[in-house]
Amino acid sequence: MGAIVAPLESVGAERPEEAFMAQATIEGLAGVLVWTEADRFPAMARFYRDTLGLTPRSDKSDFVNFDWSGVRLSVGVHAGVRGVSREPLRVMLNLTVADIQAAHTRLTHAGVVFSRPPEREEWGGWVATFADPDGNILQLMQLPAPGTR
């Protein structure tokens, strides 16, 4: 049995293309998946859970899901992934922190090696860069206070 779909004219727009665009709008980011191979999964899960201090929403033998502020970050096993990230600069995860210096110190003590220490950006915020065990790039971001640059 197929899905029942109301005609575009019935959703309240005068023109069908306006109704379609209203229905097709991307509303937000639900989550990010970081895939790894089976033998690398334990190190990846430990990194995100223990080193970064994220609290798992669910934690299975091949998939862990973290949920904060309505966005899910998941780490899991995928049969199509082999080895470390070949293009680690293609996608970066930006993690906001209230105090980048304190977060940098805590993570450094936990064994994280930063490729870029905390530096102030021209837009007013601070950024520090590091990688997870698979070489995926992450950045700590301390956003500027409202009304400042």
PDB file of C-alpha atoms in Angstrom:
ATOM      1  CA  MET A   1       0.000   0.000   0.000  1.00  0.00           C
ATOM      2  CA  GLY A   2       1.455   3.366  -1.007  1.00  0.00           C
ATOM      3  CA  ALA A   3       1.636   6.491   1.090  1.00  0.00           C
ATOM      4  CA  ILE A   4      -1.270   8.892   0.970  1.00  0.00           C
ATOM      5  CA  VAL A   5      -0.081  12.303  -0.162  1.00  0.00           C
ATOM      6  CA  ALA A   6      -2.296  15.372  -0.225  1.00  0.00           C
ATOM      7  CA  PRO A   7      -2.319  17.360  -3.451  1.00  0.00           C
ATOM      8  CA  LEU A   8      -0.003  20.356  -3.270  1.00  0.00           C
ATOM      9  CA  GLU A   9      -2.922  22.734  -3.689  1.00  0.00           C
ATOM     10  CA  SER A  10      -4.421  21.477  -0.420  1.00  0.00           C
ATOM     11  CA  VAL A  11      -1.512  22.599   1.767  1.00  0.00           C
ATOM     12  CA  GLY A  12      -2.481  26.248   1.605  1.00  0.00           C
ATOM     13  CA  ALA A  13      -0.141  27.774  -0.963  1.00  0.00           C
ATOM     14  CA  GLU A  14      -1.556  29.554  -3.952  1.00  0.00           C
ATOM     15  CA  ARG A  15       1.098  28.090  -6.251  1.00  0.00           C
ATOM     16  CA  PRO A  16       2.096  24.402  -6.146  1.00  0.00           C
ATOM     17  CA  GLU A  17       5.821  25.181  -6.365  1.00  0.00           C
ATOM     18  CA  GLU A  18       5.587  27.314  -3.193  1.00  0.00           C
ATOM     19  CA  ALA A  19       3.908  24.451  -1.360  1.00  0.00           C
ATOM     20  CA  PHE A  20       6.569  22.035  -2.568  1.00  0.00           C
ATOM     21  CA  MET A  21       9.378  24.343  -1.434  1.00  0.00           C
ATOM     22  CA  ALA A  22       7.757  24.760   1.983  1.00  0.00           C
ATOM     23  CA  GLN A  23       7.584  20.976   2.369  1.00  0.00           C
ATOM     24  CA  ALA A  24      11.127  20.437   1.050  1.00  0.00           C
ATOM     25  CA  THR A  25      12.926  22.868   3.378  1.00  0.00           C
ATOM     26  CA  ILE A  26      15.815  21.417   5.373  1.00  0.00           C
ATOM     27  CA  GLU A  27      14.982  22.127   9.002  1.00  0.00           C
ATOM     28  CA  GLY A  28      18.228  21.386  10.820  1.00  0.00           C
ATOM     29  CA  LEU A  29      20.996  18.920  11.533  1.00  0.00           C
ATOM     30  CA  ALA A  30      19.823  15.689  13.180  1.00  0.00           C
ATOM     31  CA  GLY A  31      23.241  14.188  13.647  1.00  0.00           C
ATOM     32  CA  VAL A  32      26.653  13.142  12.421  1.00  0.00           C
ATOM     33  CA  LEU A  33      27.865   9.568  11.906  1.00  0.00           C
ATOM     34  CA  VAL A  34      31.545   8.709  12.184  1.00  0.00           C
ATOM     35  CA  TRP A  35      32.186   5.278  10.683  1.00  0.00           C
ATOM     36  CA  THR A  36      35.157   3.062  11.440  1.00  0.00           C
ATOM     37  CA  GLU A  37      36.158  -0.579  10.989  1.00  0.00           C
ATOM     38  CA  ALA A  38      35.444  -3.267  13.596  1.00  0.00           C
ATOM     39  CA  ASP A  39      38.946  -3.575  15.055  1.00  0.00           C
ATOM     40  CA  ARG A  40      39.229   0.221  15.451  1.00  0.00           C
ATOM     41  CA  PHE A  41      35.793   0.698  17.016  1.00  0.00           C
ATOM     42  CA  PRO A  42      36.804   0.179  20.683  1.00  0.00           C
ATOM     43  CA  ALA A  43      39.477   2.914  20.462  1.00  0.00           C
ATOM     44  CA  MET A  44      37.094   5.271  18.665  1.00  0.00           C
ATOM     45  CA  ALA A  45      34.276   4.682  21.185  1.00  0.00           C
ATOM     46  CA  ARG A  46      36.671   5.204  24.120  1.00  0.00           C
ATOM     47  CA  PHE A  47      37.974   8.431  22.561  1.00  0.00           C
ATOM     48  CA  TYR A  48      34.542  10.027  22.157  1.00  0.00           C
ATOM     49  CA  ARG A  49      33.133   8.625  25.424  1.00  0.00           C
ATOM     50  CA  ASP A  50      36.110   8.754  27.795  1.00  0.00           C
ATOM     51  CA  THR A  51      38.583  11.261  26.336  1.00  0.00           C
ATOM     52  CA  LEU A  52      36.059  13.841  25.111  1.00  0.00           C
ATOM     53  CA  GLY A  53      33.704  13.049  27.992  1.00  0.00           C
ATOM     54  CA  LEU A  54      30.534  12.608  25.937  1.00  0.00           C
ATOM     55  CA  THR A  55      27.733  10.648  27.630  1.00  0.00           C
ATOM     56  CA  PRO A  56      26.351   7.770  25.537  1.00  0.00           C
ATOM     57  CA  ARG A  57      22.648   7.692  24.820  1.00  0.00           C
ATOM     58  CA  SER A  58      23.093   4.089  23.703  1.00  0.00           C
ATOM     59  CA  ASP A  59      26.235   1.967  23.701  1.00  0.00           C
ATOM     60  CA  LYS A  60      26.443  -1.326  21.781  1.00  0.00           C
ATOM     61  CA  SER A  61      29.303  -3.545  20.673  1.00  0.00           C
ATOM     62  CA  ASP A  62      29.460  -1.870  17.238  1.00  0.00           C
ATOM     63  CA  PHE A  63      27.664   1.467  17.644  1.00  0.00           C
ATOM     64  CA  VAL A  64      27.589   4.232  20.235  1.00  0.00           C
ATOM     65  CA  ASN A  65      25.264   7.211  20.099  1.00  0.00           C
ATOM     66  CA  PHE A  66      25.783  10.497  21.931  1.00  0.00           C
ATOM     67  CA  ASP A  67      22.967  13.051  22.125  1.00  0.00           C
ATOM     68  CA  TRP A  68      23.324  16.640  23.270  1.00  0.00           C
ATOM     69  CA  SER A  69      21.384  19.761  22.437  1.00  0.00           C
ATOM     70  CA  GLY A  70      19.190  17.773  20.050  1.00  0.00           C
ATOM     71  CA  VAL A  71      22.052  16.684  17.772  1.00  0.00           C
ATOM     72  CA  ARG A  72      23.260  13.092  17.702  1.00  0.00           C
ATOM     73  CA  LEU A  73      26.885  12.149  17.191  1.00  0.00           C
ATOM     74  CA  SER A  74      27.297   8.450  16.519  1.00  0.00           C
ATOM     75  CA  VAL A  75      30.347   6.241  16.086  1.00  0.00           C
ATOM     76  CA  GLY A  76      29.827   2.862  14.497  1.00  0.00           C
ATOM     77  CA  VAL A  77      31.231  -0.005  12.474  1.00  0.00           C
ATOM     78  CA  HIS A  78      30.717   0.075   8.701  1.00  0.00           C
ATOM     79  CA  ALA A  79      31.879  -2.732   6.398  1.00  0.00           C
ATOM     80  CA  GLY A  80      32.893  -0.219   3.719  1.00  0.00           C
ATOM     81  CA  VAL A  81      35.430   1.610   5.900  1.00  0.00           C
ATOM     82  CA  ARG A  82      39.091   0.555   5.876  1.00  0.00           C
ATOM     83  CA  GLY A  83      41.862   2.098   7.989  1.00  0.00           C
ATOM     84  CA  VAL A  84      42.197   5.702   9.019  1.00  0.00           C
ATOM     85  CA  SER A  85      40.594   8.619   7.226  1.00  0.00           C
ATOM     86  CA  ARG A  86      42.339   9.235   3.890  1.00  0.00           C
ATOM     87  CA  GLU A  87      41.081  12.814   3.599  1.00  0.00           C
ATOM     88  CA  PRO A  88      40.754  14.062   7.175  1.00  0.00           C
ATOM     89  CA  LEU A  89      40.292  17.707   6.165  1.00  0.00           C
ATOM     90  CA  ARG A  90      37.192  17.013   4.070  1.00  0.00           C
ATOM     91  CA  VAL A  91      34.812  17.174   7.061  1.00  0.00           C
ATOM     92  CA  MET A  92      35.511  18.671  10.489  1.00  0.00           C
ATOM     93  CA  LEU A  93      33.409  18.381  13.613  1.00  0.00           C
ATOM     94  CA  ASN A  94      33.264  21.681  15.492  1.00  0.00           C
ATOM     95  CA  LEU A  95      32.572  21.199  19.191  1.00  0.00           C
ATOM     96  CA  THR A  96      31.601  24.313  21.131  1.00  0.00           C
ATOM     97  CA  VAL A  97      33.115  24.919  24.554  1.00  0.00           C
ATOM     98  CA  ALA A  98      32.661  27.733  27.064  1.00  0.00           C
ATOM     99  CA  ASP A  99      36.385  27.905  27.929  1.00  0.00           C
ATOM    100  CA  ILE A 100      38.722  26.736  25.175  1.00  0.00           C
ATOM    101  CA  GLN A 101      41.852  27.070  27.311  1.00  0.00           C
ATOM    102  CA  ALA A 102      40.410  24.798  30.017  1.00  0.00           C
ATOM    103  CA  ALA A 103      39.163  22.274  27.437  1.00  0.00           C
ATOM    104  CA  HIS A 104      42.551  22.301  25.693  1.00  0.00           C
ATOM    105  CA  THR A 105      44.346  21.671  28.992  1.00  0.00           C
ATOM    106  CA  ARG A 106      41.985  18.831  29.984  1.00  0.00           C
ATOM    107  CA  LEU A 107      42.257  17.090  26.608  1.00  0.00           C
ATOM    108  CA  THR A 108      46.039  17.538  26.461  1.00  0.00           C
ATOM    109  CA  HIS A 109      46.297  15.849  29.878  1.00  0.00           C
ATOM    110  CA  ALA A 110      44.074  13.048  28.491  1.00  0.00           C
ATOM    111  CA  GLY A 111      46.605  12.430  25.706  1.00  0.00           C
ATOM    112  CA  VAL A 112      45.087  14.417  22.846  1.00  0.00           C
ATOM    113  CA  VAL A 113      47.711  15.930  20.545  1.00  0.00           C
ATOM    114  CA  PHE A 114      46.608  19.234  19.059  1.00  0.00           C
ATOM    115  CA  SER A 115      47.718  20.137  15.539  1.00  0.00           C
ATOM    116  CA  ARG A 116      46.649  23.724  16.281  1.00  0.00           C
ATOM    117  CA  PRO A 117      46.617  25.152  19.802  1.00  0.00           C
ATOM    118  CA  PRO A 118      43.854  27.588  20.769  1.00  0.00           C
ATOM    119  CA  GLU A 119      44.050  30.682  18.581  1.00  0.00           C
ATOM    120  CA  ARG A 120      41.775  33.684  18.295  1.00  0.00           C
ATOM    121  CA  GLU A 121      40.090  34.047  14.912  1.00  0.00           C
ATOM    122  CA  GLU A 122      39.375  37.321  13.118  1.00  0.00           C
ATOM    123  CA  TRP A 123      35.634  36.724  13.625  1.00  0.00           C
ATOM    124  CA  GLY A 124      36.164  36.937  17.405  1.00  0.00           C
ATOM    125  CA  GLY A 125      36.018  33.299  18.459  1.00  0.00           C
ATOM    126  CA  TRP A 126      38.738  30.820  19.375  1.00  0.00           C
ATOM    127  CA  VAL A 127      39.619  27.552  17.588  1.00  0.00           C
ATOM    128  CA  ALA A 128      41.867  24.589  18.454  1.00  0.00           C
ATOM    129  CA  THR A 129      42.309  21.546  16.185  1.00  0.00           C
ATOM    130  CA  PHE A 130      43.016  17.858  16.874  1.00  0.00           C
ATOM    131  CA  ALA A 131      42.185  14.416  15.452  1.00  0.00           C
ATOM    132  CA  ASP A 132      40.381  11.311  16.690  1.00  0.00           C
ATOM    133  CA  PRO A 133      42.084   7.868  16.541  1.00  0.00           C
ATOM    134  CA  ASP A 134      41.014   7.412  12.887  1.00  0.00           C
ATOM    135  CA  GLY A 135      42.476  10.777  11.872  1.00  0.00           C
ATOM    136  CA  ASN A 136      39.143  12.612  11.544  1.00  0.00           C
ATOM    137  CA  ILE A 137      39.611  16.298  12.333  1.00  0.00           C
ATOM    138  CA  LEU A 138      37.790  17.896  15.249  1.00  0.00           C
ATOM    139  CA  GLN A 139      37.899  21.479  16.420  1.00  0.00           C
ATOM    140  CA  LEU A 140      37.100  23.047  19.730  1.00  0.00           C
ATOM    141  CA  MET A 141      35.313  26.354  19.186  1.00  0.00           C
ATOM    142  CA  GLN A 142      34.740  29.040  21.755  1.00  0.00           C
ATOM    143  CA  LEU A 143      32.230  31.402  20.213  1.00  0.00           C
ATOM    144  CA  PRO A 144      32.512  35.133  20.880  1.00  0.00           C
ATOM    145  CA  ALA A 145      30.241  36.664  23.472  1.00  0.00           C
ATOM    146  CA  PRO A 146      27.108  38.188  21.917  1.00  0.00           C
ATOM    147  CA  GLY A 147      27.753  41.712  20.702  1.00  0.00           C
ATOM    148  CA  THR A 148      31.534  41.295  20.569  1.00  0.00           C
ATOM    149  CA  ARG A 149      33.881  40.520  17.755  1.00  0.00           C
TER     150      ARG A 149
END
